[in-house]
Each structure stands twice: as C-alpha cells, then as structure tokens.
mmCIF file of C-alpha atoms and ligand atoms in Angstrom:
data_model
loop_
_atom_site.group_PDB
_atom_site.id
_atom_site.type_symbol
_atom_site.label_atom_id
_atom_site.label_comp_id
_atom_site.label_asym_id
_atom_site.label_seq_id
_atom_site.Cartn_x
_atom_site.Cartn_y
_atom_site.Cartn_z
ATOM 1 C CA MET C 28 36.880 -247.479 87.350
ATOM 2 C CA SER C 29 37.928 -250.569 89.250
ATOM 3 C CA VAL C 30 38.964 -253.813 87.573
ATOM 4 C CA THR C 31 38.417 -257.110 89.409
ATOM 5 C CA VAL C 32 40.673 -259.954 88.408
ATOM 6 C CA ASP C 33 39.008 -263.307 88.985
ATOM 7 C CA LEU C 34 41.547 -266.172 88.857
ATOM 8 C CA SER C 35 39.427 -268.896 90.372
ATOM 9 C CA GLY C 36 40.131 -272.191 88.656
ATOM 10 C CA LYS C 37 43.685 -270.965 87.767
ATOM 11 C CA THR C 38 46.847 -272.348 89.182
ATOM 12 C CA ALA C 39 50.253 -270.821 89.843
ATOM 13 C CA LEU C 40 53.758 -271.859 91.079
ATOM 14 C CA VAL C 41 55.742 -269.143 92.840
ATOM 15 C CA MET C 42 59.429 -269.852 93.241
ATOM 16 C CA GLY C 43 61.519 -267.778 95.667
ATOM 17 C CA VAL C 44 59.611 -266.604 98.762
ATOM 18 C CA ALA C 45 62.086 -266.260 101.661
ATOM 19 C CA ASN C 46 59.799 -264.128 103.990
ATOM 20 C CA ALA C 47 56.979 -261.639 103.998
ATOM 21 C CA ARG C 48 59.280 -258.976 102.403
ATOM 22 C CA SER C 49 60.033 -261.159 99.355
ATOM 23 C CA LEU C 50 58.792 -259.828 96.091
ATOM 24 C CA GLY C 51 57.551 -263.307 95.321
ATOM 25 C CA TRP C 52 55.309 -263.002 98.336
ATOM 26 C CA ALA C 53 53.912 -259.661 97.148
ATOM 27 C CA ILE C 54 53.003 -261.311 93.836
ATOM 28 C CA ALA C 55 51.546 -264.469 95.603
ATOM 29 C CA GLU C 56 49.341 -262.218 97.766
ATOM 30 C CA GLN C 57 47.758 -260.672 94.651
ATOM 31 C CA LEU C 58 47.337 -264.151 93.053
ATOM 32 C CA LEU C 59 45.723 -265.531 96.280
ATOM 33 C CA ALA C 60 43.403 -262.510 96.606
ATOM 34 C CA ALA C 61 42.262 -263.094 92.971
ATOM 35 C CA GLY C 62 41.253 -266.684 93.937
ATOM 36 C CA CYS C 63 44.203 -268.471 92.277
ATOM 37 C CA GLN C 64 45.519 -271.782 93.737
ATOM 38 C CA VAL C 65 49.227 -271.312 94.443
ATOM 39 C CA GLY C 66 52.080 -273.722 95.057
ATOM 40 C CA PHE C 67 55.370 -272.494 96.490
ATOM 41 C CA SER C 68 58.998 -273.692 96.207
ATOM 42 C CA TYR C 69 61.799 -272.739 98.560
ATOM 43 C CA GLN C 70 65.467 -273.369 98.219
ATOM 44 C CA GLY C 71 66.301 -275.096 101.457
ATOM 45 C CA GLU C 72 64.636 -276.421 104.566
ATOM 46 C CA ARG C 73 66.094 -273.368 106.408
ATOM 47 C CA LEU C 74 63.440 -271.164 104.776
ATOM 48 C CA LYS C 75 60.358 -273.520 105.296
ATOM 49 C CA PRO C 76 59.297 -272.152 108.761
ATOM 50 C CA GLU C 77 59.116 -268.619 107.376
ATOM 51 C CA LEU C 78 56.995 -269.781 104.425
ATOM 52 C CA ASP C 79 54.828 -271.952 106.618
ATOM 53 C CA LYS C 80 54.002 -268.947 108.766
ATOM 54 C CA LEU C 81 52.774 -267.067 105.723
ATOM 55 C CA LEU C 82 50.757 -270.001 104.401
ATOM 56 C CA VAL C 83 49.051 -271.004 107.666
ATOM 57 C CA GLY C 84 45.215 -270.999 107.408
ATOM 58 C CA ARG C 85 45.163 -270.512 103.618
ATOM 59 C CA GLU C 86 43.354 -272.902 101.414
ATOM 60 C CA GLY C 87 44.581 -274.443 98.112
ATOM 61 C CA VAL C 88 48.253 -273.736 98.885
ATOM 62 C CA TRP C 89 51.208 -276.219 99.231
ATOM 63 C CA SER C 90 54.956 -275.969 99.273
ATOM 64 C CA GLN C 91 57.961 -278.034 98.307
ATOM 65 C CA GLN C 92 61.730 -277.662 98.502
ATOM 66 C CA ALA C 93 63.554 -277.112 95.263
ATOM 67 C CA ASP C 94 66.935 -275.690 94.523
ATOM 68 C CA ALA C 95 66.380 -274.199 91.019
ATOM 69 C CA THR C 96 69.898 -275.218 89.936
ATOM 70 C CA VAL C 97 69.311 -278.888 90.696
ATOM 71 C CA GLU C 98 67.611 -280.716 87.779
ATOM 72 C CA GLU C 99 66.236 -283.506 90.077
ATOM 73 C CA ASP C 100 64.593 -280.903 92.350
ATOM 74 C CA LEU C 101 62.924 -279.386 89.324
ATOM 75 C CA THR C 102 61.784 -282.734 88.031
ATOM 76 C CA SER C 103 60.262 -283.509 91.502
ATOM 77 C CA LEU C 104 58.703 -280.037 91.889
ATOM 78 C CA PHE C 105 56.966 -280.056 88.541
ATOM 79 C CA GLY C 106 55.905 -283.636 89.262
ATOM 80 C CA ARG C 107 54.232 -282.200 92.355
ATOM 81 C CA VAL C 108 52.543 -279.435 90.264
ATOM 82 C CA LYS C 109 51.045 -282.090 88.018
ATOM 83 C CA GLU C 110 49.853 -284.153 90.981
ATOM 84 C CA GLU C 111 48.333 -281.118 92.760
ATOM 85 C CA PHE C 112 46.915 -279.131 89.838
ATOM 86 C CA GLY C 113 47.069 -281.372 86.730
ATOM 87 C CA HIS C 114 48.138 -278.306 84.760
ATOM 88 C CA LEU C 115 49.796 -274.836 85.305
ATOM 89 C CA ASP C 116 48.652 -271.422 84.318
ATOM 90 C CA TYR C 117 51.275 -269.105 85.800
ATOM 91 C CA LEU C 118 54.906 -269.466 86.760
ATOM 92 C CA VAL C 119 56.607 -266.840 88.926
ATOM 93 C CA HIS C 120 60.449 -266.992 88.970
ATOM 94 C CA SER C 121 61.602 -264.718 91.834
ATOM 95 C CA ILE C 122 65.081 -266.034 92.259
ATOM 96 C CA ALA C 123 68.499 -264.532 92.179
ATOM 97 C CA PHE C 124 71.912 -264.963 93.902
ATOM 98 C CA ALA C 125 75.469 -263.676 93.402
ATOM 99 C CA PRO C 126 78.286 -264.334 95.941
ATOM 100 C CA ARG C 127 79.035 -261.231 98.054
ATOM 101 C CA SER C 128 82.616 -261.405 96.938
ATOM 102 C CA ALA C 129 81.445 -260.524 93.405
ATOM 103 C CA MET C 130 79.666 -257.449 94.529
ATOM 104 C CA GLU C 131 82.248 -256.028 96.951
ATOM 105 C CA GLY C 132 85.139 -255.644 94.693
ATOM 106 C CA ARG C 133 85.809 -254.402 91.146
ATOM 107 C CA PHE C 134 83.801 -255.853 88.215
ATOM 108 C CA VAL C 135 87.036 -256.537 86.350
ATOM 109 C CA ASP C 136 88.050 -258.928 89.112
ATOM 110 C CA THR C 137 84.973 -261.146 88.852
ATOM 111 C CA THR C 138 86.047 -264.790 89.032
ATOM 112 C CA PRO C 139 84.717 -267.448 86.604
ATOM 113 C CA GLU C 140 83.186 -269.218 89.651
ATOM 114 C CA ASP C 141 81.217 -266.139 90.759
ATOM 115 C CA TRP C 142 80.250 -265.399 87.169
ATOM 116 C CA ASN C 143 78.913 -268.901 86.684
ATOM 117 C CA THR C 144 77.125 -269.008 89.986
ATOM 118 C CA ALA C 145 75.376 -265.578 89.416
ATOM 119 C CA LEU C 146 74.355 -266.260 85.834
ATOM 120 C CA THR C 147 73.270 -269.866 86.556
ATOM 121 C CA VAL C 148 71.109 -269.066 89.556
ATOM 122 C CA SER C 149 69.735 -265.695 88.352
ATOM 123 C CA ALA C 150 69.313 -266.244 84.628
ATOM 124 C CA TYR C 151 69.670 -269.925 83.508
ATOM 125 C CA THR C 152 67.062 -271.162 86.032
ATOM 126 C CA LEU C 153 64.415 -269.123 84.125
ATOM 127 C CA VAL C 154 65.207 -271.302 81.121
ATOM 128 C CA SER C 155 65.250 -274.528 82.995
ATOM 129 C CA THR C 156 62.059 -273.840 84.985
ATOM 130 C CA ALA C 157 60.326 -272.731 81.762
ATOM 131 C CA ARG C 158 61.342 -276.020 80.146
ATOM 132 C CA HIS C 159 59.863 -278.006 83.042
ATOM 133 C CA ALA C 160 56.751 -275.942 83.069
ATOM 134 C CA GLU C 161 56.108 -276.098 79.340
ATOM 135 C CA PRO C 162 54.331 -279.376 79.157
ATOM 136 C CA LEU C 163 51.943 -278.239 82.065
ATOM 137 C CA LEU C 164 51.225 -274.782 80.807
ATOM 138 C CA ARG C 165 47.929 -274.355 78.914
ATOM 139 C CA SER C 166 47.290 -271.676 76.168
ATOM 140 C CA GLY C 167 46.770 -268.433 77.982
ATOM 141 C CA GLY C 168 49.537 -269.338 80.410
ATOM 142 C CA SER C 169 52.139 -266.835 81.496
ATOM 143 C CA ILE C 170 55.662 -266.728 82.995
ATOM 144 C CA ILE C 171 57.237 -263.783 84.798
ATOM 145 C CA SER C 172 60.537 -263.133 86.464
ATOM 146 C CA LEU C 173 62.080 -260.178 88.334
ATOM 147 C CA THR C 174 64.864 -258.001 86.950
ATOM 148 C CA TYR C 175 66.596 -254.758 87.710
ATOM 149 C CA HIS C 176 67.692 -251.662 85.681
ATOM 150 C CA ALA C 177 71.403 -252.516 86.410
ATOM 151 C CA SER C 178 71.039 -254.688 83.301
ATOM 152 C CA GLN C 179 70.956 -251.546 81.158
ATOM 153 C CA LYS C 180 72.886 -248.978 83.106
ATOM 154 C CA VAL C 181 75.826 -249.281 85.465
ATOM 155 C CA VAL C 182 74.814 -249.413 89.101
ATOM 156 C CA PRO C 183 77.765 -249.259 91.409
ATOM 157 C CA LYS C 184 78.473 -252.671 93.127
ATOM 158 C CA TYR C 185 75.811 -254.468 91.244
ATOM 159 C CA ASN C 186 78.694 -255.879 89.035
ATOM 160 C CA VAL C 187 78.040 -259.426 87.801
ATOM 161 C CA MET C 188 74.392 -259.294 88.902
ATOM 162 C CA GLY C 189 73.854 -256.542 86.253
ATOM 163 C CA VAL C 190 75.230 -258.980 83.687
ATOM 164 C CA ALA C 191 72.982 -261.732 85.023
ATOM 165 C CA LYS C 192 69.883 -259.541 84.757
ATOM 166 C CA ALA C 193 70.816 -258.581 81.166
ATOM 167 C CA ALA C 194 70.991 -262.355 80.406
ATOM 168 C CA LEU C 195 67.588 -262.799 82.125
ATOM 169 C CA GLU C 196 65.931 -260.126 80.027
ATOM 170 C CA ALA C 197 67.448 -261.566 76.812
ATOM 171 C CA ALA C 198 66.305 -265.079 77.822
ATOM 172 C CA THR C 199 62.806 -263.626 78.353
ATOM 173 C CA ARG C 200 62.696 -262.523 74.743
ATOM 174 C CA TYR C 201 63.987 -265.861 73.474
ATOM 175 C CA LEU C 202 61.422 -267.804 75.547
ATOM 176 C CA ALA C 203 58.603 -265.522 74.507
ATOM 177 C CA ALA C 204 59.467 -266.117 70.825
ATOM 178 C CA GLU C 205 59.514 -269.910 71.215
ATOM 179 C CA LEU C 206 56.489 -270.336 73.534
ATOM 180 C CA GLY C 207 54.262 -267.723 71.847
ATOM 181 C CA GLY C 208 52.910 -270.259 69.324
ATOM 182 C CA ALA C 209 51.476 -272.300 72.149
ATOM 183 C CA GLY C 210 49.748 -269.212 73.564
ATOM 184 C CA ILE C 211 52.210 -268.822 76.420
ATOM 185 C CA ARG C 212 53.540 -265.362 77.284
ATOM 186 C CA VAL C 213 56.870 -264.619 79.018
ATOM 187 C CA ASN C 214 57.747 -261.197 80.542
ATOM 188 C CA THR C 215 60.064 -259.775 83.168
ATOM 189 C CA VAL C 216 59.225 -257.146 85.765
ATOM 190 C CA SER C 217 61.827 -254.625 86.394
ATOM 191 C CA ALA C 218 61.390 -253.481 89.990
ATOM 192 C CA GLY C 219 63.027 -250.472 91.619
ATOM 193 C CA PRO C 220 64.961 -251.018 94.860
ATOM 194 C CA MET C 221 63.008 -252.796 97.643
ATOM 195 C CA ARG C 222 64.098 -253.680 101.143
ATOM 196 C CA THR C 223 64.343 -257.541 100.972
ATOM 197 C CA ILE C 224 66.858 -260.063 102.124
ATOM 198 C CA ALA C 225 68.478 -260.296 98.715
ATOM 199 C CA ALA C 226 68.829 -256.498 98.579
ATOM 200 C CA ARG C 227 70.626 -256.507 101.904
ATOM 201 C CA SER C 228 73.549 -258.416 100.352
ATOM 202 C CA ILE C 229 74.175 -255.537 97.897
ATOM 203 C CA PRO C 230 76.844 -253.238 99.343
ATOM 204 C CA GLY C 231 75.560 -249.700 99.798
ATOM 205 C CA PHE C 232 71.951 -250.694 99.090
ATOM 206 C CA GLY C 233 70.641 -248.161 101.736
ATOM 207 C CA THR C 234 72.205 -245.233 99.926
ATOM 208 C CA MET C 235 71.009 -246.555 96.533
ATOM 209 C CA TYR C 236 67.436 -246.843 97.977
ATOM 210 C CA GLU C 237 67.461 -243.190 99.225
ATOM 211 C CA LYS C 238 68.933 -241.797 96.001
ATOM 212 C CA ALA C 239 66.482 -243.709 93.780
ATOM 213 C CA ALA C 240 63.524 -242.303 95.688
ATOM 214 C CA ALA C 241 64.907 -238.782 95.565
ATOM 215 C CA SER C 242 65.436 -238.800 91.821
ATOM 216 C CA ALA C 243 62.271 -240.725 90.850
ATOM 217 C CA PRO C 244 59.492 -238.626 89.107
ATOM 218 C CA LEU C 245 57.058 -239.866 91.803
ATOM 219 C CA GLY C 246 59.492 -238.706 94.499
ATOM 220 C CA ARG C 247 59.508 -242.149 96.144
ATOM 221 C CA ASN C 248 60.341 -245.774 95.418
ATOM 222 C CA ALA C 249 57.740 -248.213 94.075
ATOM 223 C CA THR C 250 56.330 -250.651 96.650
ATOM 224 C CA PRO C 251 56.230 -254.458 96.738
ATOM 225 C CA GLU C 252 52.449 -254.184 96.467
ATOM 226 C CA GLU C 253 52.855 -252.279 93.157
ATOM 227 C CA VAL C 254 55.218 -255.078 91.931
ATOM 228 C CA GLY C 255 52.478 -257.522 92.849
ATOM 229 C CA LYS C 256 49.820 -255.519 90.976
ATOM 230 C CA LEU C 257 51.913 -255.203 87.751
ATOM 231 C CA SER C 258 52.761 -258.951 88.001
ATOM 232 C CA LEU C 259 49.008 -259.727 88.363
ATOM 233 C CA PHE C 260 48.344 -257.729 85.203
ATOM 234 C CA LEU C 261 51.120 -259.439 83.291
ATOM 235 C CA LEU C 262 50.194 -262.976 84.398
ATOM 236 C CA SER C 263 46.440 -262.603 83.967
ATOM 237 C CA ASP C 264 44.367 -262.013 80.857
ATOM 238 C CA LEU C 265 44.643 -258.263 81.397
ATOM 239 C CA GLY C 266 48.190 -258.541 79.852
ATOM 240 C CA SER C 267 47.087 -260.891 77.071
ATOM 241 C CA GLY C 268 48.837 -258.845 74.303
ATOM 242 C CA VAL C 269 52.139 -258.408 76.128
ATOM 243 C CA THR C 270 55.061 -260.818 75.731
ATOM 244 C CA GLY C 271 58.823 -260.738 75.603
ATOM 245 C CA GLN C 272 58.936 -257.359 77.473
ATOM 246 C CA THR C 273 60.869 -255.927 80.329
ATOM 247 C CA VAL C 274 58.198 -253.884 82.139
ATOM 248 C CA TYR C 275 59.286 -251.305 84.809
ATOM 249 C CA VAL C 276 57.697 -250.623 88.140
ATOM 250 C CA ASP C 277 60.086 -248.171 89.732
ATOM 251 C CA ALA C 278 58.231 -244.931 90.268
ATOM 252 C CA GLY C 279 59.898 -243.825 87.019
ATOM 253 C CA SER C 280 63.467 -243.619 88.388
ATOM 254 C CA SER C 281 64.924 -245.454 85.373
ATOM 255 C CA ILE C 282 63.917 -242.633 83.002
ATOM 256 C CA MET C 283 65.999 -239.998 84.790
ATOM 257 C CA SER C 284 69.638 -239.316 83.824
ATOM 258 C CA MET C 285 70.002 -236.692 86.538
ATOM 259 C CA LYS C 286 68.050 -234.385 88.743
ATOM 260 C CA LEU C 287 69.182 -230.811 89.256
ATOM 261 C CA ASP C 288 67.354 -229.895 92.552
HETATM 262 P P1 LIG K 21 64.415 -262.501 98.512
HETATM 263 O O1 LIG K 21 63.272 -262.338 99.328
HETATM 264 O O2 LIG K 21 65.726 -262.720 99.171
HETATM 265 O O3 LIG K 21 64.113 -263.636 97.409
HETATM 266 C C1 LIG K 21 65.111 -264.246 96.623
HETATM 267 C C2 LIG K 21 64.846 -265.689 96.591
HETATM 268 O O4 LIG K 21 65.700 -266.435 95.679
HETATM 269 C C3 LIG K 21 65.050 -266.350 98.047
HETATM 270 O O5 LIG K 21 63.903 -267.039 98.377
HETATM 271 C C4 LIG K 21 66.196 -267.243 97.742
HETATM 272 O O6 LIG K 21 66.308 -268.364 98.594
HETATM 273 C C5 LIG K 21 65.990 -267.612 96.332
HETATM 274 N N1 LIG K 21 67.008 -268.464 95.715
HETATM 275 C C6 LIG K 21 68.349 -268.080 95.662
HETATM 276 N N2 LIG K 21 69.039 -269.064 95.037
HETATM 277 C C7 LIG K 21 68.158 -270.075 94.780
HETATM 278 C C8 LIG K 21 68.230 -271.263 94.268
HETATM 279 N N3 LIG K 21 69.379 -271.869 93.735
HETATM 280 N N4 LIG K 21 67.083 -272.058 94.098
HETATM 281 C C9 LIG K 21 65.918 -271.626 94.498
HETATM 282 N N5 LIG K 21 65.746 -270.374 95.060
HETATM 283 C C10 LIG K 21 66.876 -269.611 95.240
HETATM 284 O O7 LIG K 21 64.736 -261.143 97.645
HETATM 285 P P2 LIG K 21 63.896 -260.378 96.546
HETATM 286 O O8 LIG K 21 64.439 -259.069 96.507
HETATM 287 O O9 LIG K 21 62.379 -260.642 96.802
HETATM 288 O O10 LIG K 21 64.320 -261.131 95.215
HETATM 289 C C11 LIG K 21 63.371 -261.730 94.235
HETATM 290 C C12 LIG K 21 63.727 -261.274 92.852
HETATM 291 O O11 LIG K 21 63.489 -259.859 92.763
HETATM 292 C C13 LIG K 21 65.236 -261.529 92.481
HETATM 293 O O12 LIG K 21 65.275 -261.956 91.156
HETATM 294 C C14 LIG K 21 65.763 -260.119 92.642
HETATM 295 O O13 LIG K 21 66.963 -259.896 91.854
HETATM 296 C C15 LIG K 21 64.611 -259.317 92.067
HETATM 297 N N6 LIG K 21 64.639 -257.886 92.273
HETATM 298 C C16 LIG K 21 64.811 -257.444 93.587
HETATM 299 C C17 LIG K 21 64.884 -256.028 93.810
HETATM 300 C C18 LIG K 21 65.164 -255.514 95.184
HETATM 301 O O14 LIG K 21 65.533 -254.323 95.387
HETATM 302 N N7 LIG K 21 64.816 -256.292 96.190
HETATM 303 C C19 LIG K 21 64.834 -255.189 92.714
HETATM 304 C C20 LIG K 21 64.661 -255.656 91.424
HETATM 305 C C21 LIG K 21 64.586 -256.985 91.227
HETATM 306 P P3 LIG K 21 67.500 -268.253 99.767
HETATM 307 O O15 LIG K 21 66.980 -267.195 100.769
HETATM 308 O O16 LIG K 21 67.559 -269.584 100.284
HETATM 309 O O17 LIG K 21 68.762 -267.844 99.079
#
C-alpha cells in the first residue's frame, strides 16, 4: 500500500540547512515533494550560496538569515513568515552546536561557557523559536527538532552535547503539554549517525558511524531520506495522535546493548 501525502496549501519553516547533506534538507525535500511551501533560515551569510544552489528553480521557496540565538533575528524571521505565508503549519528545528573544545576533552572539564553555548544553541532555541512561531501556528500545526541517543546513554566524546540533547527532549515534552490545547504537536526525531558537517566536528565520528551500522538490527545506519520520511509523518496529519515524543530512526541501533558476533 502506498500513502501519498498532499501538503498543498500548507506552509513550513526549516531552520538549519547548511548544505545538501544537512538533515534539515532531507526533511525539506520531503515537504517540497508533498507540495508544501517552504521558507528557510540560515545562520550566517557564509551559508547562503550553498542554500541558494539547493533552492534554484524551485517555486514557493524563500530564505532569510537568522541566528537562532539572536532575539531580533527571530523577530525579523517570523515577521517574514507572516509576510510570505500569513500563517505557519510546520516548524523544523535542525540546529545544534557545541564548541569542539567541549567534545575533545573529558566531560568533567566542561567550562560554563561551553555548557551555556551548547545548551543555548542546541536546546533553548527550540523554546524561543516555538514562542515566536506560536501566534502563527494553526490548529493541526506541528513542530519537530532533531536529537540523538547520547541524551539517554553515554556516547564517548559527545559530552555536553548529550546533556543538550537531553534538555531538548525534555523541552519537547513541556512544549507539547503547553501547545497541545491549541492543536499543535511537538516531537523530536532521534536520528542515528549521519555524515553531515555537524557530525564531522565530533571526534571519532567515523568509528562511531561504522560501529553503529555493525550493531544495528538492520545491519546498516538509517539514511537522511529515512529521517525525512519520519519527519514528514510526524509533521503531517499522518502523525496526528503523536506529541511530546522522541521517535527513533536509527535502523534500531539504540535498542542493542551489545552484539556477540
Ligand atoms: P548540519 O548540516 O551542520 O546542520 C546544523 C545546522 O545548525 C547548520 O546549518 C548550522 O549552521 C546550524 N546552526 C548552528 N548554530 C546555529 C545558530 N546559532 N543559529 C542558526 N543555525 C545554527 O548538521 P546536521 O547533522 O544536519 O544537524 C542537524 C540536526 O540534526 C542537529 O540538531 C544535530 O544535532 C541533529 N542530529 C544529527 C545527527 C548526525 O549524525 N548528523 C544525528 C542525530 C541528530 P552553521 O553551519 O552556520 O553552524
């Protein structure tokens, strides 16, 4: 049986596309294929040419610079959403950052500066973007973010980012509880390791990628396309009964404690 998702007449904002490998782009591709109108935000002008390349020739798309930690940028971005779309149906938060210094050393040595940076960029911005989106979101609207299993289990070198992802998952539940009355759902997609720019900054990522594939029940890692498909499910009416959840798309690797062969 095939399920066709028709999102014509729907609108989305995708935050955090650095290039074609970004998970935000894998999600945007599914939204665009379903006929959704999509606006994009990028952190700095440095990234604009990459995004422009992806958007060339596509209809109903626009982009604007916004550092998610800067309140004025968010005010301007959501002002643009209102101007372009009038309302918003879907918000995709695909943003994370931790200074490399916080991931190279021991977790016990995490500085307050690195802690604050990682948790502000990677978790608090879900709260602030949801606050800006709330007046524009209609009933049936949906918010997703991207998380990783290092929130639940220790993953070597993930350090403060594991704590930030735990905060993101908890924030998802609090937002879901508050926004549910207005018919707005909030979930987070827990993706297995994927080869993106953000992943490259994690020391030993290559080894982690190989080991996750080897121990996963499916014998491989999940793909960005599979992240996109789960996200489409959660954003659209297909996921209408799901809110406040951390939903895994990792070829099952998170269920394994060890593999003997
Ligand atoms: P990515 O392509 O590097 O995307 C991360 C995006 O976050 C970049 O566009 C980055 O912009 C943006 N960003 C960082 N700080 C920002 C800020 N202050 N304001 C606005 N944007 C900011 O890497 P990705 O792997 O697709 O990451 C997307 C999400 O997936 C993240 O939440 C990540 O933790 C999550 N995730 C990734 C994996 C994986 O293995 N790749 C697994 C599970 C979850 P700049 O390039 O300018 O910094």
